[in-house]
Coordinates of C-alpha atoms in Angstrom, one line a residue:
M1 CA 79.1 130.0 -99.5
P2 CA 81.6 132.8 -98.7
R3 CA 84.2 133.3 -101.5
I4 CA 87.7 134.3 -100.8
H5 CA 90.7 135.4 -102.8
L6 CA 94.1 134.1 -101.6
V7 CA 97.2 136.1 -102.6
S8 CA 100.5 134.4 -101.8
N9 CA 104.0 133.8 -103.2
L10 CA 104.9 131.3 -100.4
P11 CA 105.9 127.7 -101.3
G12 CA 103.5 125.2 -99.7
V13 CA 100.6 127.6 -99.4
G14 CA 98.5 125.3 -101.6
A15 CA 97.7 123.0 -98.7
L16 CA 96.1 126.0 -96.9
G17 CA 94.1 126.8 -100.1
D18 CA 92.9 123.2 -100.3
H19 CA 91.7 123.3 -96.7
L20 CA 89.8 126.5 -97.1
R21 CA 88.2 125.2 -100.2
A22 CA 87.1 122.0 -98.4
A23 CA 85.8 124.2 -95.5
G24 CA 83.4 125.9 -97.9
L25 CA 85.5 129.1 -98.3
G26 CA 85.6 128.8 -102.1
P27 CA 88.2 130.6 -104.1
T28 CA 87.3 133.4 -106.5
S29 CA 88.8 136.4 -108.2
A30 CA 89.9 139.5 -106.2
R31 CA 87.2 141.6 -107.7
S32 CA 84.3 139.3 -106.6
A33 CA 85.7 138.0 -103.3
D34 CA 83.9 138.3 -100.0
A35 CA 87.3 138.5 -98.2
L36 CA 90.9 138.8 -99.2
L37 CA 93.7 136.7 -97.5
V38 CA 97.3 137.8 -98.1
L39 CA 100.4 135.7 -97.2
I40 CA 103.4 137.3 -98.9
D41 CA 107.0 137.9 -98.0
R42 CA 107.7 141.0 -100.1
P43 CA 106.3 144.6 -100.1
L44 CA 102.9 145.0 -101.5
D45 CA 103.7 148.4 -103.1
S46 CA 100.9 149.7 -105.2
V47 CA 98.5 146.9 -104.1
E48 CA 98.3 148.4 -100.6
Q49 CA 95.9 151.1 -101.6
E50 CA 93.7 148.6 -103.5
L51 CA 93.5 146.4 -100.4
L52 CA 92.7 149.4 -98.2
D53 CA 89.9 150.4 -100.7
R54 CA 88.4 146.9 -100.6
A55 CA 88.4 146.9 -96.8
R56 CA 86.5 150.2 -96.9
Q57 CA 84.0 148.5 -99.1
S58 CA 83.3 146.0 -96.3
V59 CA 85.5 143.3 -97.8
P60 CA 87.7 142.0 -95.0
V61 CA 91.4 142.1 -95.7
L62 CA 93.4 139.6 -93.6
L63 CA 97.2 139.8 -93.6
A64 CA 98.9 136.6 -92.4
G65 CA 102.3 135.0 -92.0
P66 CA 105.3 137.2 -93.1
T67 CA 103.0 139.8 -94.7
V68 CA 103.1 142.1 -91.7
R69 CA 106.9 142.3 -91.4
A70 CA 107.2 142.9 -95.2
L71 CA 105.1 146.1 -94.9
P72 CA 106.9 149.4 -94.5
V73 CA 106.4 151.1 -91.1
D74 CA 104.4 153.9 -92.7
S75 CA 102.1 151.5 -94.6
P76 CA 98.4 152.6 -94.5
L77 CA 97.5 149.0 -94.0
V78 CA 99.5 148.9 -90.7
E79 CA 97.8 152.0 -89.5
A80 CA 94.3 150.7 -90.5
S81 CA 95.0 147.3 -88.7
G82 CA 95.4 149.1 -85.4
L83 CA 98.4 146.9 -84.5
I84 CA 101.7 148.7 -84.8
P85 CA 104.3 145.9 -85.2
G86 CA 107.6 145.9 -83.3
R87 CA 110.4 143.4 -83.4
A88 CA 110.0 139.9 -84.7
V89 CA 110.5 137.2 -82.0
P90 CA 112.9 134.4 -83.1
P91 CA 111.2 131.1 -84.0
H92 CA 110.4 128.9 -81.1
V93 CA 107.6 126.5 -79.9
L94 CA 104.5 128.5 -79.0
A95 CA 101.4 127.8 -76.9
L96 CA 98.3 129.6 -78.2
S97 CA 95.5 130.7 -75.9
T98 CA 92.1 132.2 -76.6
G99 CA 91.9 136.0 -76.5
P100 CA 89.0 138.0 -75.0
D101 CA 87.3 138.2 -78.4
G102 CA 88.4 134.9 -79.9
G103 CA 85.9 132.3 -78.7
Q104 CA 84.6 131.6 -82.2
V105 CA 88.1 131.4 -83.7
A106 CA 89.5 129.2 -81.0
A107 CA 86.5 126.8 -80.8
R108 CA 87.7 123.2 -80.6
M109 CA 91.3 124.4 -81.1
G110 CA 92.7 122.0 -78.6
E111 CA 96.5 122.0 -77.9
F112 CA 98.3 123.9 -80.7
H113 CA 102.1 124.3 -80.4
P114 CA 103.5 125.6 -83.7
Y115 CA 107.2 126.3 -84.2
D116 CA 107.1 129.8 -85.5
S117 CA 108.2 133.4 -85.3
W118 CA 105.8 136.2 -84.5
V119 CA 105.7 140.0 -84.3
L120 CA 105.7 141.6 -80.8
P121 CA 103.3 144.6 -81.1
D122 CA 104.5 148.0 -80.0
K123 CA 101.0 149.4 -79.8
I124 CA 97.4 148.1 -80.1
A125 CA 94.4 150.3 -80.7
D126 CA 91.5 150.0 -78.2
D127 CA 89.0 148.8 -80.8
V128 CA 91.2 145.9 -82.1
E129 CA 89.7 142.5 -81.3
R130 CA 92.3 140.2 -79.7
L131 CA 91.5 136.7 -81.0
L132 CA 94.5 134.5 -80.2
L133 CA 97.3 135.2 -77.8
V134 CA 100.8 134.0 -76.9
R135 CA 102.6 134.5 -73.6
H136 CA 105.9 136.3 -73.7
E137 CA 108.0 137.6 -70.8
M138 CA 105.2 137.5 -68.2
A139 CA 102.6 139.1 -70.5
E140 CA 100.2 138.0 -73.2
Y141 CA 100.3 139.5 -76.7
P142 CA 97.9 139.0 -79.7
V143 CA 99.1 137.1 -82.7
C144 CA 95.7 137.1 -84.4
T145 CA 93.5 140.2 -84.5
W146 CA 90.5 141.8 -86.2
R147 CA 89.5 145.4 -86.4
P148 CA 85.8 145.8 -87.4
S149 CA 86.0 149.5 -87.8
T150 CA 88.5 149.3 -90.7
G151 CA 88.0 145.7 -92.0
L152 CA 91.7 144.7 -91.4
G153 CA 93.0 141.7 -89.5
M154 CA 96.5 140.4 -88.8
F155 CA 97.7 136.9 -88.0
T156 CA 101.5 137.0 -87.5
L157 CA 102.0 133.2 -87.5
G158 CA 102.6 131.2 -90.6
T159 CA 106.2 132.3 -91.3
T160 CA 107.8 128.7 -91.0
A161 CA 107.2 125.9 -93.4
S162 CA 106.1 123.6 -90.6
T163 CA 103.3 126.0 -89.5
L164 CA 102.2 126.7 -93.1
A165 CA 101.8 123.0 -93.6
D166 CA 100.0 122.3 -90.3
P167 CA 96.3 121.4 -90.6
A168 CA 95.7 123.0 -87.2
Y169 CA 97.0 126.3 -88.6
H170 CA 94.8 125.9 -91.7
R171 CA 91.8 125.5 -89.5
L172 CA 92.5 128.6 -87.5
V173 CA 92.9 130.7 -90.6
G174 CA 89.6 129.4 -91.8
R175 CA 87.9 130.3 -88.5
W176 CA 89.6 133.7 -88.6
L177 CA 88.1 134.3 -92.0
R178 CA 84.6 133.2 -90.8
H179 CA 84.9 135.6 -87.8
A180 CA 85.8 138.5 -90.1
L181 CA 82.9 137.7 -92.3
G182 CA 80.5 137.7 -89.4
V183 CA 79.7 134.0 -89.7
R184 CA 79.0 132.4 -86.3
D185 CA 78.6 128.8 -85.2
A186 CA 75.1 127.5 -84.5
G187 CA 74.2 126.6 -80.9
P188 CA 75.3 123.3 -79.2
I189 CA 73.8 120.0 -80.4
G190 CA 72.2 117.4 -78.2
V191 CA 73.7 113.9 -78.7
G192 CA 72.2 110.6 -77.9
L193 CA 74.6 107.6 -77.5
L194 CA 73.0 104.3 -78.6
A195 CA 75.6 101.7 -77.9
T196 CA 76.6 98.6 -75.9
P197 CA 78.6 99.1 -72.6
G198 CA 81.8 97.9 -74.4
T199 CA 81.5 100.5 -77.2
S200 CA 80.1 103.5 -75.3
A201 CA 83.0 104.6 -73.1
A202 CA 85.3 105.9 -75.9
H203 CA 82.5 107.7 -77.6
Q204 CA 81.2 109.2 -74.4
A205 CA 84.7 110.5 -73.4
A206 CA 85.2 112.1 -76.9
L207 CA 81.8 113.7 -77.0
E208 CA 82.2 115.2 -73.5
A209 CA 85.6 116.7 -74.6
T210 CA 84.2 118.3 -77.8
E211 CA 82.9 121.8 -77.6
G212 CA 79.5 122.2 -79.2
L213 CA 78.4 118.5 -78.8
N214 CA 76.4 118.0 -75.6
L215 CA 75.8 114.4 -74.5
V216 CA 72.2 114.4 -73.3
A217 CA 71.1 110.8 -73.4
V218 CA 72.6 107.3 -73.2
S219 CA 70.8 104.0 -73.8
G220 CA 70.9 101.2 -71.3
S221 CA 72.3 103.4 -68.5
Q222 CA 71.1 105.1 -65.4
P223 CA 70.8 108.9 -65.6
D224 CA 73.6 111.0 -64.2
P225 CA 73.0 112.1 -60.6
D226 CA 73.1 115.7 -61.7
G227 CA 70.5 115.1 -64.4
T228 CA 72.6 116.3 -67.4
V229 CA 72.6 112.9 -69.1
R230 CA 69.4 110.9 -69.3
G231 CA 69.5 107.1 -69.2
Y232 CA 67.0 105.1 -71.4
A233 CA 66.2 101.5 -70.9
E234 CA 64.5 101.4 -74.3
A235 CA 66.5 102.6 -77.3
D236 CA 63.3 103.8 -79.1
D237 CA 62.8 106.3 -76.3
L238 CA 66.3 107.7 -76.9
V239 CA 65.7 108.1 -80.6
A240 CA 62.4 109.9 -79.9
D241 CA 63.9 112.3 -77.4
P242 CA 63.3 115.8 -78.8
D243 CA 66.6 117.1 -77.2
V244 CA 68.6 114.6 -79.2
R245 CA 69.5 115.9 -82.7
L246 CA 72.5 113.6 -83.3
V247 CA 72.4 109.8 -82.6
V248 CA 75.7 107.8 -82.3
V249 CA 75.0 104.2 -83.2
G250 CA 77.4 101.6 -81.7
T251 CA 75.0 98.6 -81.2
P252 CA 76.0 95.1 -82.3
N253 CA 77.0 95.1 -86.0
N254 CA 73.9 93.3 -87.4
T255 CA 71.6 96.0 -85.8
R256 CA 73.4 99.2 -86.8
A257 CA 71.6 99.8 -90.1
Q258 CA 68.3 99.2 -88.4
W259 CA 68.9 101.7 -85.6
A260 CA 70.4 104.2 -88.0
S261 CA 67.3 104.0 -90.2
R262 CA 65.0 104.6 -87.2
A263 CA 67.0 107.6 -86.2
L264 CA 67.0 109.0 -89.7
E265 CA 63.3 108.5 -90.0
A266 CA 62.9 110.5 -86.7
G267 CA 64.8 113.4 -88.4
K268 CA 68.1 112.9 -86.6
D269 CA 71.6 113.1 -87.9
V270 CA 73.5 109.9 -87.4
V271 CA 77.0 108.6 -86.7
I272 CA 77.6 104.9 -87.2
A273 CA 80.7 103.3 -85.7
A274 CA 82.8 101.0 -87.8
P275 CA 81.7 98.6 -89.3
F276 CA 79.3 101.0 -90.9
A277 CA 77.1 98.3 -92.5
L278 CA 77.3 94.6 -93.4
S279 CA 76.3 95.0 -97.0
T280 CA 76.3 97.6 -99.8
Q281 CA 72.5 97.3 -99.9
E282 CA 72.3 98.5 -96.2
A283 CA 74.7 101.4 -97.0
D284 CA 72.7 102.4 -100.1
D285 CA 69.4 102.3 -98.2
L286 CA 70.9 104.5 -95.5
A287 CA 72.2 107.0 -98.1
L288 CA 68.8 107.2 -99.8
L289 CA 67.0 107.7 -96.5
A290 CA 69.4 110.4 -95.3
A291 CA 69.0 112.3 -98.6
A292 CA 65.2 112.0 -98.4
R293 CA 65.2 113.4 -94.8
S294 CA 67.9 116.0 -95.5
S295 CA 69.8 114.4 -92.7
L296 CA 73.5 113.6 -92.2
V297 CA 74.8 110.0 -91.9
V298 CA 78.5 109.5 -91.4
M299 CA 81.0 106.8 -90.4
Y300 CA 83.1 107.1 -87.2
P301 CA 86.5 105.9 -88.5
Q302 CA 87.9 104.7 -85.2
L303 CA 91.4 103.7 -86.3
R304 CA 92.1 106.8 -88.4
E305 CA 92.7 108.5 -85.1
D306 CA 95.5 106.1 -84.2
P307 CA 98.7 108.2 -83.8
A308 CA 100.8 105.7 -85.8
Y309 CA 98.4 105.8 -88.7
R310 CA 98.0 109.6 -88.6
G311 CA 101.8 110.0 -88.6
L312 CA 102.2 107.5 -91.4
R313 CA 99.5 109.1 -93.5
A314 CA 100.9 112.6 -93.0
A315 CA 104.3 111.3 -94.2
V316 CA 102.8 109.6 -97.2
G317 CA 101.0 112.9 -98.0
R318 CA 104.3 114.7 -98.0
G319 CA 105.6 112.3 -100.6
A320 CA 108.0 110.5 -98.3
V321 CA 107.7 107.2 -100.1
G322 CA 106.7 108.4 -103.6
D323 CA 103.9 106.6 -105.3
I324 CA 102.5 103.7 -103.2
F325 CA 102.4 100.3 -104.8
S326 CA 102.2 98.0 -101.8
V327 CA 100.6 98.2 -98.3
E328 CA 100.6 95.5 -95.7
V329 CA 98.7 95.3 -92.4
T330 CA 99.1 92.4 -90.0
R331 CA 97.3 92.3 -86.6
G332 CA 96.8 89.4 -84.2
G333 CA 98.3 86.9 -81.8
F334 CA 97.5 83.6 -80.1
N335 CA 94.3 84.8 -78.4
R336 CA 91.3 82.8 -77.2
P337 CA 88.2 84.8 -78.1
S338 CA 86.0 85.7 -75.2
G339 CA 82.8 84.4 -76.9
G340 CA 80.8 87.6 -76.9
W341 CA 78.7 88.9 -79.8
R342 CA 81.9 90.2 -81.5
D343 CA 83.0 86.6 -82.0
D344 CA 79.7 85.4 -83.4
E345 CA 79.4 85.8 -87.2
R346 CA 75.7 86.2 -87.0
T347 CA 75.9 89.4 -85.0
S348 CA 79.4 90.6 -85.9
G349 CA 79.2 89.8 -89.6
G350 CA 82.3 87.7 -89.3
L351 CA 86.0 88.3 -88.6
I352 CA 86.5 90.4 -91.8
H353 CA 83.7 92.9 -90.9
E354 CA 84.3 93.0 -87.1
R355 CA 88.1 93.1 -87.0
G356 CA 89.0 94.0 -90.6
F357 CA 86.7 96.9 -91.4
A358 CA 88.7 99.7 -89.8
H359 CA 92.0 98.4 -91.4
L360 CA 90.4 98.1 -94.8
D361 CA 89.4 101.8 -94.3
W362 CA 93.1 102.5 -93.8
L363 CA 94.0 100.7 -97.0
L364 CA 91.4 102.6 -99.1
D365 CA 92.4 105.9 -97.4
L366 CA 96.1 105.4 -98.3
V367 CA 95.6 104.2 -101.9
D368 CA 93.2 106.6 -103.5
E369 CA 92.3 104.3 -106.4
P370 CA 89.3 102.1 -107.2
V371 CA 89.6 98.5 -106.0
E372 CA 89.4 96.2 -109.0
T373 CA 89.6 92.8 -107.4
V374 CA 89.4 91.2 -103.9
V375 CA 90.6 87.7 -102.9
A376 CA 90.2 86.4 -99.3
T377 CA 90.7 83.2 -97.4
T378 CA 89.8 82.2 -93.9
H379 CA 90.7 79.3 -91.6
K380 CA 88.8 77.7 -88.7
R381 CA 91.4 75.6 -86.9
V382 CA 91.6 76.2 -83.1
W383 CA 88.8 78.2 -81.5
H384 CA 85.7 76.1 -82.1
H385 CA 83.7 77.6 -79.2
V386 CA 83.0 80.7 -81.4
T387 CA 81.8 81.0 -85.0
N388 CA 84.1 83.7 -86.3
A389 CA 87.1 82.5 -88.3
D390 CA 90.5 82.2 -86.5
H391 CA 92.5 83.6 -89.3
A392 CA 91.9 85.7 -92.5
R393 CA 93.9 87.1 -95.3
I394 CA 92.6 89.7 -97.7
L395 CA 94.3 90.7 -101.0
L396 CA 93.3 93.9 -102.8
R397 CA 94.4 95.0 -106.3
F398 CA 93.8 98.6 -107.3
A399 CA 93.1 100.2 -110.7
D400 CA 96.6 101.6 -110.9
G401 CA 98.2 98.2 -110.1
A402 CA 98.9 98.8 -106.5
E403 CA 98.3 96.0 -104.1
A404 CA 97.4 95.7 -100.4
Q405 CA 97.3 92.8 -98.0
L406 CA 95.5 92.5 -94.6
V407 CA 96.1 89.6 -92.2
L408 CA 93.9 89.2 -89.2
S409 CA 94.6 86.3 -86.8
D410 CA 93.9 84.8 -83.4
V411 CA 96.4 82.0 -84.0
L412 CA 99.7 83.8 -84.7
P413 CA 102.5 82.4 -82.5
T414 CA 103.6 85.9 -81.4
S415 CA 101.5 89.0 -81.0
T416 CA 102.0 91.2 -84.1
A417 CA 101.0 94.7 -85.0
R418 CA 102.5 95.9 -88.2
L419 CA 101.7 98.5 -90.8
R420 CA 104.0 98.9 -93.8
V421 CA 103.8 101.1 -97.0
L422 CA 106.2 100.6 -99.9
G423 CA 106.5 103.3 -102.6
T424 CA 108.7 104.3 -105.5
A425 CA 111.0 106.4 -103.2
G426 CA 111.1 104.2 -100.1
A427 CA 109.2 102.5 -97.3
L428 CA 107.4 103.4 -94.1
S429 CA 106.6 101.1 -91.3
A430 CA 105.0 101.1 -87.8
D431 CA 106.0 98.0 -86.0
D432 CA 105.7 96.5 -82.5
P433 CA 108.6 94.0 -82.5
A434 CA 108.1 93.2 -78.8
G435 CA 104.7 91.9 -79.4
V436 CA 101.3 93.1 -78.2
P437 CA 100.4 91.9 -74.7
G438 CA 97.1 90.1 -74.8
G439 CA 96.6 90.8 -78.5
G440 CA 93.4 92.8 -77.7
A441 CA 90.9 94.2 -80.1
D442 CA 93.1 97.3 -80.7
A443 CA 96.4 95.4 -81.0
L444 CA 97.7 97.4 -83.9
A445 CA 97.2 100.6 -81.9
A446 CA 100.0 99.4 -79.6
A447 CA 102.4 100.1 -82.4
A448 CA 101.7 103.8 -81.8
A449 CA 103.9 103.5 -78.7
G450 CA 107.0 103.4 -81.0
P451 CA 108.1 105.9 -83.7
L452 CA 107.6 105.4 -87.5
T453 CA 110.6 104.2 -89.6
L454 CA 111.3 105.7 -93.0
V455 CA 113.8 103.9 -95.2
T456 CA 114.6 105.6 -98.5
H457 CA 116.2 103.9 -101.5
D458 CA 119.6 105.5 -100.8
G459 CA 119.7 103.5 -97.6
A460 CA 119.0 106.3 -95.2
T461 CA 116.8 105.4 -92.2
T462 CA 114.8 108.1 -90.4
R463 CA 112.7 107.7 -87.2
L464 CA 109.7 110.0 -87.5
P465 CA 107.9 111.3 -84.4
L466 CA 104.3 110.5 -83.9
P467 CA 101.7 113.2 -83.7
A468 CA 100.5 114.1 -80.3
A469 CA 97.5 112.2 -79.1
G470 CA 94.6 114.2 -77.7
G471 CA 91.0 114.8 -78.4
S472 CA 89.0 113.3 -81.2
P473 CA 89.7 114.7 -84.7
F474 CA 86.5 113.1 -85.9
Y475 CA 84.2 114.6 -83.3
R476 CA 85.9 118.0 -83.7
D477 CA 85.3 117.8 -87.5
L478 CA 81.8 116.6 -87.0
A479 CA 81.1 119.6 -84.7
D480 CA 82.6 121.9 -87.3
G481 CA 80.3 120.3 -89.9
L482 CA 77.1 120.6 -87.9
L483 CA 77.8 123.9 -86.2
S484 CA 79.8 125.7 -88.9
G485 CA 78.5 124.1 -92.0
W486 CA 81.9 122.8 -93.1
P487 CA 81.9 119.7 -95.4
L488 CA 82.5 116.2 -93.9
S489 CA 83.7 114.5 -97.1
P490 CA 86.2 112.1 -95.4
Y491 CA 83.4 110.5 -93.4
R492 CA 80.4 110.6 -95.6
V493 CA 78.4 107.6 -96.6
E494 CA 80.0 107.5 -100.0
T495 CA 83.4 106.9 -98.4
A496 CA 82.0 104.4 -96.0
R497 CA 80.3 102.5 -98.8
K498 CA 83.6 101.8 -100.5
V499 CA 84.8 100.0 -97.4
V500 CA 81.5 98.2 -97.0
A501 CA 81.8 97.0 -100.6
V502 CA 85.3 95.6 -100.1
A503 CA 84.5 93.9 -96.8
E504 CA 81.4 92.4 -98.4
A505 CA 83.4 91.2 -101.4
A506 CA 86.1 89.7 -99.1
T507 CA 83.5 87.8 -97.1
R508 CA 82.0 86.4 -100.3
S509 CA 85.4 85.5 -101.7
A510 CA 86.3 83.6 -98.5
A511 CA 83.0 81.7 -98.4
A512 CA 83.6 80.6 -102.0
G513 CA 87.1 79.3 -101.3
G514 CA 89.2 82.4 -102.2
V515 CA 87.8 83.3 -105.6
Q516 CA 88.5 86.6 -107.2
I517 CA 85.6 89.1 -106.8
G518 CA 85.1 92.7 -107.8
P519 CA 83.4 95.0 -105.2
A520 CA 79.8 96.0 -105.8

């Protein structure tokens, strides 16, 4: 694992350090570092020569954010970087593009539009690698560079608090560090999609949009006319395909553990759509098998990519509501189930697993505490042509006293999609007061059409914008994990097992008439 030393006096830089640590760029002392990253808004003075000496010792020195403009014009670091800075452009919304040498840095960057200032270069040496560019007055200029001959790099973005806090910026800095260290991504990975027609479309679109993940095989489909994607009538044949390194499992819920096991036994890495498993025993068996085969098994957390949830989670992370002590999720309407396998508790695992798993994942993601008790009740009152319950309510109590409630229903008089978080400093909500037409399987996602509402204890109400939709953060992170070796801790089987344990406890509690149960 490369080790870096981060030098900064900027408030809010801790989030960048946390990201780099999670990405495997572990922190260390300046003396033992493999690379030095500097974000500082004052002159470096006597440190300049030390940094230059380290660069000459083949230790990359990367100057980011306001560092460049804090250096004097005659700084030896400026000369060594090969980029002579000119005037600083006032802060505005930027659109980054990939430079002629920046393919590895910009991989899976997507749309990134930071509000920031940057330095317009007066001169650029011929041997400077131009990694990321911005367009200004009919020309393109580098904002991120690397000069192999001197071991110096510059990234002039990161001067505003919003950019410094942006995960997309953190990721680019991490990839810039990897580039300077000579670390390159592995080659593209062949992916096989093992899913029903109803679950394959979203995965297929996300895979095809993710650089480094090549969809090569799909079960139950005809091959593409151009021959790039093979169709397999038999799922076993897809698992055995030597060009498939990663298998995405989206079969009916009661078969997912079985197919994931077969793929792991065949030496493949595995993604399992939510619900990940129907019991903790299945989850534990998959974890043991993956470890024995040195393979990866992760959960695809479908609803974590919902814009309303992403915006709410980001606001919670900024401390907008203080310490959380209550979370409520309600989803449903008066909807006649279609009668497919999702509505049959033998194949779906029941309403709590099929419709509640992704929302339980939300609750456990928002409240980072162990769940101590689970109480659940279900009702079968109206839709007797299917075996799943019509209505379910799940109550969770966490170790710190926080509580959460999830209500799922096909018998609500009006379509409802609601997510509310109450904390010591205020409340956040994402609501759809007009109702959710049709109350479909992703009813709560309709709340993403409206902004989030923050109400603080002083009575102030703020409407928060939603993050832009686009791409699949999960598949981008998965590609980074498989191709770049970055950790995938938010999606690992240990995280999935916690949700499985709560869903299992809720199902048992409901079957026993609402008794209190602790998750396994």
